[in-house]
């Protein structure tokens, strides 16, 4: 599997977990993460983030999004 495919799969998993944690539809979770730079964070920090557990990843995403104006 290519690194690009692994990154995409990881991003999808992060969005799904984020949606589940905040009880959001997946589309809404993606839009929120995209708007408040969570998706960019995942892309930029894939090499580290994919080694962490989802609880930590979701915590990181929450911090990034709040720092960029998100309110969840």
PDB file of C-alpha atoms in Angstrom:
ATOM      1  CA  UNK A   1       0.000   0.000   0.000  1.00  0.00           C
ATOM      2  CA  UNK A   2       1.370   3.424  -0.924  1.00  0.00           C
ATOM      3  CA  UNK A   3       2.023   6.086   1.696  1.00  0.00           C
ATOM      4  CA  UNK A   4      -0.610   8.276   0.011  1.00  0.00           C
ATOM      5  CA  UNK A   5      -3.237   5.527   0.461  1.00  0.00           C
ATOM      6  CA  UNK A   6      -2.227   5.043   4.107  1.00  0.00           C
ATOM      7  CA  UNK A   7      -2.583   8.800   4.718  1.00  0.00           C
ATOM      8  CA  UNK A   8      -6.028   8.836   3.137  1.00  0.00           C
ATOM      9  CA  UNK A   9      -7.149   5.808   5.157  1.00  0.00           C
ATOM     10  CA  UNK A  10      -5.802   7.403   8.339  1.00  0.00           C
ATOM     11  CA  UNK A  11      -7.578  10.693   7.611  1.00  0.00           C
ATOM     12  CA  UNK A  12     -10.869   8.877   6.997  1.00  0.00           C
ATOM     13  CA  UNK A  13     -10.455   6.978  10.272  1.00  0.00           C
ATOM     14  CA  UNK A  14      -9.747  10.233  12.143  1.00  0.00           C
ATOM     15  CA  UNK A  15     -12.840  11.905  10.692  1.00  0.00           C
ATOM     16  CA  UNK A  16     -14.970   8.872  11.601  1.00  0.00           C
ATOM     17  CA  UNK A  17     -13.645   8.798  15.172  1.00  0.00           C
ATOM     18  CA  UNK A  18     -14.123  12.561  15.515  1.00  0.00           C
ATOM     19  CA  UNK A  19     -17.705  12.248  14.264  1.00  0.00           C
ATOM     20  CA  UNK A  20     -18.385   9.465  16.750  1.00  0.00           C
ATOM     21  CA  UNK A  21     -16.840  11.358  19.684  1.00  0.00           C
ATOM     22  CA  UNK A  22     -18.858  14.516  19.027  1.00  0.00           C
ATOM     23  CA  UNK A  23     -22.001  12.724  17.819  1.00  0.00           C
ATOM     24  CA  UNK A  24     -21.853  14.387  14.390  1.00  0.00           C
ATOM     25  CA  UNK A  25     -22.686  13.100  10.937  1.00  0.00           C
ATOM     26  CA  UNK A  26     -19.455  12.209   9.137  1.00  0.00           C
ATOM     27  CA  UNK A  27     -19.932  14.934   6.531  1.00  0.00           C
ATOM     28  CA  UNK A  28     -20.335  17.565   9.262  1.00  0.00           C
ATOM     29  CA  UNK A  29     -17.268  16.279  11.099  1.00  0.00           C
ATOM     30  CA  UNK A  30     -15.204  16.524   7.910  1.00  0.00           C
ATOM     31  CA  UNK A  31     -16.454  20.047   7.205  1.00  0.00           C
ATOM     32  CA  UNK A  32     -15.632  21.135  10.766  1.00  0.00           C
ATOM     33  CA  UNK A  33     -12.151  19.599  10.645  1.00  0.00           C
ATOM     34  CA  UNK A  34     -11.513  21.123   7.237  1.00  0.00           C
ATOM     35  CA  UNK A  35     -12.736  24.589   8.250  1.00  0.00           C
ATOM     36  CA  UNK A  36     -10.754  24.703  11.489  1.00  0.00           C
ATOM     37  CA  UNK A  37      -7.577  23.191  10.014  1.00  0.00           C
ATOM     38  CA  UNK A  38      -7.802  19.740  11.583  1.00  0.00           C
ATOM     39  CA  UNK A  39      -7.464  18.054   8.180  1.00  0.00           C
ATOM     40  CA  UNK A  40      -4.379  20.154   7.397  1.00  0.00           C
ATOM     41  CA  UNK A  41      -2.966  19.175  10.802  1.00  0.00           C
ATOM     42  CA  UNK A  42      -3.481  15.480  10.062  1.00  0.00           C
ATOM     43  CA  UNK A  43      -1.794  15.835   6.657  1.00  0.00           C
ATOM     44  CA  UNK A  44       1.161  17.815   8.031  1.00  0.00           C
ATOM     45  CA  UNK A  45       1.699  15.612  11.082  1.00  0.00           C
ATOM     46  CA  UNK A  46       0.813  12.180   9.732  1.00  0.00           C
ATOM     47  CA  UNK A  47       4.229  10.682  10.520  1.00  0.00           C
ATOM     48  CA  UNK A  48       3.756  11.314  14.247  1.00  0.00           C
ATOM     49  CA  UNK A  49      -0.024  11.241  14.645  1.00  0.00           C
ATOM     50  CA  UNK A  50      -0.516   7.816  13.052  1.00  0.00           C
ATOM     51  CA  UNK A  51       1.645   6.293  15.788  1.00  0.00           C
ATOM     52  CA  UNK A  52      -0.655   7.570  18.550  1.00  0.00           C
ATOM     53  CA  UNK A  53      -3.886   6.172  19.962  1.00  0.00           C
ATOM     54  CA  UNK A  54      -7.148   7.736  18.772  1.00  0.00           C
ATOM     55  CA  UNK A  55      -7.856   9.317  22.156  1.00  0.00           C
ATOM     56  CA  UNK A  56      -4.653  11.361  21.842  1.00  0.00           C
ATOM     57  CA  UNK A  57      -5.265  12.130  18.169  1.00  0.00           C
ATOM     58  CA  UNK A  58      -8.777  13.408  18.921  1.00  0.00           C
ATOM     59  CA  UNK A  59      -7.387  15.506  21.763  1.00  0.00           C
ATOM     60  CA  UNK A  60      -4.815  17.008  19.360  1.00  0.00           C
ATOM     61  CA  UNK A  61      -7.498  17.692  16.752  1.00  0.00           C
ATOM     62  CA  UNK A  62      -9.683  19.374  19.359  1.00  0.00           C
ATOM     63  CA  UNK A  63      -6.831  21.664  20.405  1.00  0.00           C
ATOM     64  CA  UNK A  64      -5.961  22.574  16.812  1.00  0.00           C
ATOM     65  CA  UNK A  65      -9.568  23.307  15.906  1.00  0.00           C
ATOM     66  CA  UNK A  66     -10.204  25.373  19.053  1.00  0.00           C
ATOM     67  CA  UNK A  67      -7.025  27.369  18.352  1.00  0.00           C
ATOM     68  CA  UNK A  68      -8.431  28.131  14.901  1.00  0.00           C
ATOM     69  CA  UNK A  69     -11.881  29.238  16.055  1.00  0.00           C
ATOM     70  CA  UNK A  70     -13.728  25.931  16.471  1.00  0.00           C
ATOM     71  CA  UNK A  71     -16.173  25.630  19.356  1.00  0.00           C
ATOM     72  CA  UNK A  72     -16.728  21.898  19.878  1.00  0.00           C
TER      73      UNK A  72
END
